[in-house]
Amino acid sequence: MTATIHRLDNREPSLEPLLQLVAGDMNAVNTVILDRMQSQIPLIPELAGHLIAGGGKRMRPMLTLSSARLIGYTGTRHHRLAASVEFIHTATLLHDDVVDGSDLRRGKRTANIIWGNPASVLVGDFLFSRSFELMVEDGSLKVLKILSNASAVIAEGEVNQLTAARRVDLGEDRYLDIINAKTAALFAAACRISAVVAERPEGEELALDAYGRNLGIAFQLVDDAIDYVSDAGTMGKDAGDDFREGKMTLPVILAYARGGADDRKFWKDAIEGRRQSDADFAHAIDLVRQTRSVDDTLARARHYGQRAIDAIGGFANGKAKDAMIEAVEFAVARAY
């Protein structure tokens, strides 16, 4: 896969056009988020607010809003649904950090480190419940079906990843199944629901679904690559987290397949938890570089990014389309 995304100018891609496009709508979404994360139990808004206000890009709700702009929707139903999408995402992050034992999220201590695992799991459950309240209030069974299915698929993806952890024989197909479920499914649903509330033809629904899904895959591929080429300050999490958790991400799958006998033994020991030191991680970085595994992971990310851009090719040109294209370019460029 050698697809490359080319810009027509020399500036670095940015999320700024997307942020400017949906700024007014995001204010309405943030109002819903702040209102619905409240509870008479003080720990709930305190813990939820720690993550929700923690500097995240709000990429998924912004995609709901920008997709609505792309198709010319002028109503307000998508505001609550974008908040529902963000609650689903936030709930999965709270649960993921417990499962992974993570210490950092967006450069800050994770909620499970501050308040403990039980509180993080239960507040995650609260946010899932709030998201479903918002879906029901919208009144569309089709929207409810899309978002509830995405929630189930995300959970399946996380369980699939859990059962695949520390298995050095994990293949690329199963890896792609995992990231398609745990990351891309919500990107796809976030985009598609805008076409539903706007009552657009199914072809437009599917085009927005494809845009979100391919963007989500590209986004996760880049995330998995930068675990081996970046640092905690850049990533907002500890460098080498995936390595120490025994995750067979694509850079490792490729490096293992391309390595000699000694390299394969190292990867087997590392993924199974017997090679976890800083020196071991440094050696892992050397191996993924020597085998060009990171380069090829990023090439795949560019391929899926181009597929996302192609998916919205049939929509009218304008600020919304330009911003959504640049969002893809930004997602891929984060690794450079």
Short mmCIF file of C-alpha atoms in Angstrom, two decimals, residues 29-214:
data_model
loop_
_atom_site.label_atom_id
_atom_site.label_comp_id
_atom_site.label_asym_id
_atom_site.label_seq_id
_atom_site.Cartn_x
_atom_site.Cartn_y
_atom_site.Cartn_z
CA VAL A 29 -22.46 20.17 22.66
CA ASN A 30 -20.25 21.16 25.60
CA THR A 31 -23.30 22.60 27.35
CA VAL A 32 -25.04 19.23 27.00
CA ILE A 33 -21.94 17.38 28.20
CA LEU A 34 -21.55 19.56 31.29
CA ASP A 35 -25.24 19.28 32.10
CA ARG A 36 -25.48 15.51 31.68
CA MET A 37 -22.31 14.61 33.58
CA GLN A 38 -23.80 16.15 36.73
CA SER A 39 -24.99 13.98 39.61
CA GLN A 40 -25.95 14.31 43.24
CA ILE A 41 -23.00 12.01 43.92
CA PRO A 42 -20.04 14.46 43.87
CA LEU A 43 -17.47 11.87 42.82
CA ILE A 44 -19.22 11.33 39.47
CA PRO A 45 -18.80 14.84 37.99
CA GLU A 46 -15.40 15.18 39.67
CA LEU A 47 -14.00 12.03 38.07
CA ALA A 48 -15.79 12.47 34.74
CA GLY A 49 -14.69 16.08 34.54
CA HIS A 50 -11.07 15.08 35.07
CA LEU A 51 -11.11 13.19 31.77
CA ILE A 52 -13.65 15.22 29.80
CA ALA A 53 -11.81 18.48 30.56
CA GLY A 54 -8.42 16.84 30.14
CA GLY A 55 -7.40 18.34 26.83
CA GLY A 56 -8.81 15.81 24.39
CA LYS A 57 -9.42 16.89 20.80
CA ARG A 58 -13.14 15.92 20.91
CA MET A 59 -12.51 14.43 17.47
CA ARG A 60 -15.56 12.17 17.43
CA PRO A 61 -18.23 14.75 18.30
CA MET A 62 -16.56 17.18 15.90
CA LEU A 63 -16.99 14.59 13.16
CA THR A 64 -20.71 14.38 13.93
CA LEU A 65 -20.96 18.16 13.66
CA SER A 66 -18.80 18.52 10.55
CA SER A 67 -20.67 15.70 8.79
CA ALA A 68 -23.90 17.60 9.46
CA ARG A 69 -22.34 20.72 7.94
CA LEU A 70 -21.17 18.74 4.92
CA ILE A 71 -24.71 17.65 4.08
CA GLY A 72 -26.31 20.99 4.89
CA TYR A 73 -28.23 19.99 8.02
CA THR A 74 -29.56 23.05 9.85
CA GLY A 75 -31.30 21.50 12.86
CA THR A 76 -30.00 20.91 16.38
CA ARG A 77 -30.64 17.20 17.04
CA HIS A 78 -27.00 16.41 16.31
CA HIS A 79 -25.85 18.42 19.34
CA ARG A 80 -27.19 15.91 21.85
CA LEU A 81 -26.07 13.02 19.68
CA ALA A 82 -22.54 14.41 19.47
CA ALA A 83 -22.56 14.58 23.28
CA SER A 84 -23.74 10.97 23.35
CA VAL A 85 -20.81 10.00 21.12
CA GLU A 86 -18.37 11.76 23.45
CA PHE A 87 -19.85 10.01 26.49
CA ILE A 88 -19.42 6.62 24.80
CA HIS A 89 -15.81 7.49 24.01
CA THR A 90 -15.08 8.78 27.51
CA ALA A 91 -16.62 5.70 29.12
CA THR A 92 -14.46 3.41 27.01
CA LEU A 93 -11.33 5.40 27.97
CA LEU A 94 -12.13 5.04 31.67
CA HIS A 95 -12.60 1.30 31.26
CA ASP A 96 -9.53 0.92 29.01
CA ASP A 97 -7.24 2.61 31.51
CA VAL A 98 -8.39 0.18 34.19
CA VAL A 99 -7.86 -2.83 31.92
CA ASP A 100 -4.45 -1.59 30.75
CA GLY A 101 -3.31 -0.30 34.15
CA SER A 102 -2.39 3.01 32.50
CA ASP A 103 -0.75 5.82 34.48
CA LEU A 104 -1.09 8.66 31.97
CA ARG A 105 -3.88 9.86 29.69
CA ARG A 106 -3.39 13.06 27.64
CA GLY A 107 -0.35 13.87 29.75
CA LYS A 108 -2.27 13.71 33.06
CA ARG A 109 -2.61 11.01 35.68
CA THR A 110 -5.40 8.65 34.80
CA ALA A 111 -8.62 8.56 36.82
CA ASN A 112 -7.92 5.01 37.99
CA ILE A 113 -4.61 6.13 39.50
CA ILE A 114 -6.26 9.04 41.34
CA TRP A 115 -9.60 7.52 42.41
CA GLY A 116 -8.99 3.79 41.97
CA ASN A 117 -10.28 1.14 39.57
CA PRO A 118 -13.78 0.63 41.06
CA ALA A 119 -14.66 4.33 40.83
CA SER A 120 -13.37 4.55 37.25
CA VAL A 121 -15.39 1.54 36.11
CA LEU A 122 -18.58 2.74 37.79
CA VAL A 123 -18.32 6.30 36.46
CA GLY A 124 -17.68 4.83 33.03
CA ASP A 125 -20.92 2.89 33.43
CA PHE A 126 -22.69 6.14 34.42
CA LEU A 127 -21.48 7.87 31.25
CA PHE A 128 -22.59 4.94 29.09
CA SER A 129 -26.03 5.26 30.67
CA ARG A 130 -26.11 9.00 30.00
CA SER A 131 -25.21 8.39 26.37
CA PHE A 132 -28.15 6.03 25.96
CA GLU A 133 -30.49 8.53 27.63
CA LEU A 134 -29.50 11.06 24.98
CA MET A 135 -30.07 8.55 22.18
CA VAL A 136 -33.53 7.69 23.48
CA GLU A 137 -34.44 11.36 23.84
CA ASP A 138 -33.58 11.90 20.18
CA GLY A 139 -36.37 9.48 19.31
CA SER A 140 -34.83 7.86 16.22
CA LEU A 141 -34.70 4.08 16.35
CA LYS A 142 -32.18 4.12 13.51
CA VAL A 143 -29.83 6.40 15.44
CA LEU A 144 -30.28 4.22 18.52
CA LYS A 145 -29.47 1.13 16.47
CA ILE A 146 -26.31 2.67 14.96
CA LEU A 147 -24.88 3.97 18.24
CA SER A 148 -25.88 0.97 20.37
CA ASN A 149 -24.35 -1.36 17.78
CA ALA A 150 -21.16 0.71 17.80
CA SER A 151 -21.03 0.43 21.60
CA ALA A 152 -21.35 -3.36 21.40
CA VAL A 153 -18.72 -3.58 18.66
CA ILE A 154 -16.29 -1.46 20.71
CA ALA A 155 -16.70 -3.81 23.67
CA GLU A 156 -16.16 -6.82 21.41
CA GLY A 157 -13.01 -5.20 20.04
CA GLU A 158 -11.64 -4.61 23.51
CA VAL A 159 -12.32 -8.21 24.53
CA ASN A 160 -10.74 -9.41 21.29
CA GLN A 161 -7.66 -7.30 22.07
CA LEU A 162 -7.57 -8.62 25.64
CA THR A 163 -7.62 -12.25 24.49
CA ALA A 164 -4.98 -11.46 21.85
CA ALA A 165 -2.58 -9.83 24.34
CA ARG A 166 0.81 -11.49 24.73
CA ARG A 167 0.19 -13.72 21.70
CA VAL A 168 3.12 -13.33 19.37
CA ASP A 169 1.32 -15.31 16.66
CA LEU A 170 -1.35 -12.62 16.18
CA GLY A 171 -1.83 -11.98 12.48
CA GLU A 172 -2.42 -8.73 10.64
CA ASP A 173 -6.02 -9.65 9.77
CA ARG A 174 -7.01 -10.10 13.41
CA TYR A 175 -5.17 -6.93 14.36
CA LEU A 176 -7.17 -5.00 11.76
CA ASP A 177 -10.37 -6.59 13.08
CA ILE A 178 -9.46 -5.32 16.55
CA ILE A 179 -8.78 -1.71 15.55
CA ASN A 180 -11.78 -1.64 13.23
CA ALA A 181 -13.92 -2.54 16.24
CA LYS A 182 -12.33 -0.69 19.13
CA THR A 183 -11.57 2.57 17.30
CA ALA A 184 -13.06 2.83 13.82
CA ALA A 185 -16.61 1.74 14.72
CA LEU A 186 -17.29 4.88 16.77
CA PHE A 187 -15.70 7.16 14.16
CA ALA A 188 -18.02 5.60 11.56
CA ALA A 189 -21.14 5.86 13.72
CA ALA A 190 -20.33 9.45 14.72
CA CYS A 191 -20.33 10.49 11.08
CA ARG A 192 -23.24 8.37 9.90
CA ILE A 193 -25.82 9.56 12.43
CA SER A 194 -25.71 13.07 10.97
CA ALA A 195 -27.05 11.75 7.67
CA VAL A 196 -29.80 9.92 9.57
CA VAL A 197 -31.06 13.00 11.43
CA ALA A 198 -30.86 15.00 8.20
CA GLU A 199 -32.91 12.30 6.46
CA ARG A 200 -30.37 11.99 3.66
CA PRO A 201 -30.27 9.03 1.22
CA GLU A 202 -28.65 5.81 2.39
CA GLY A 203 -25.80 6.35 -0.06
CA GLU A 204 -24.76 9.45 1.85
CA GLU A 205 -25.04 7.57 5.13
CA LEU A 206 -22.71 4.89 3.80
CA ALA A 207 -20.27 7.45 2.40
CA LEU A 208 -20.00 9.17 5.79
CA ASP A 209 -19.69 5.78 7.50
CA ALA A 210 -16.80 4.91 5.17
CA TYR A 211 -15.13 8.25 5.79
CA GLY A 212 -15.28 7.78 9.56
CA ARG A 213 -14.28 4.13 9.49
CA ASN A 214 -11.21 4.65 7.31
#
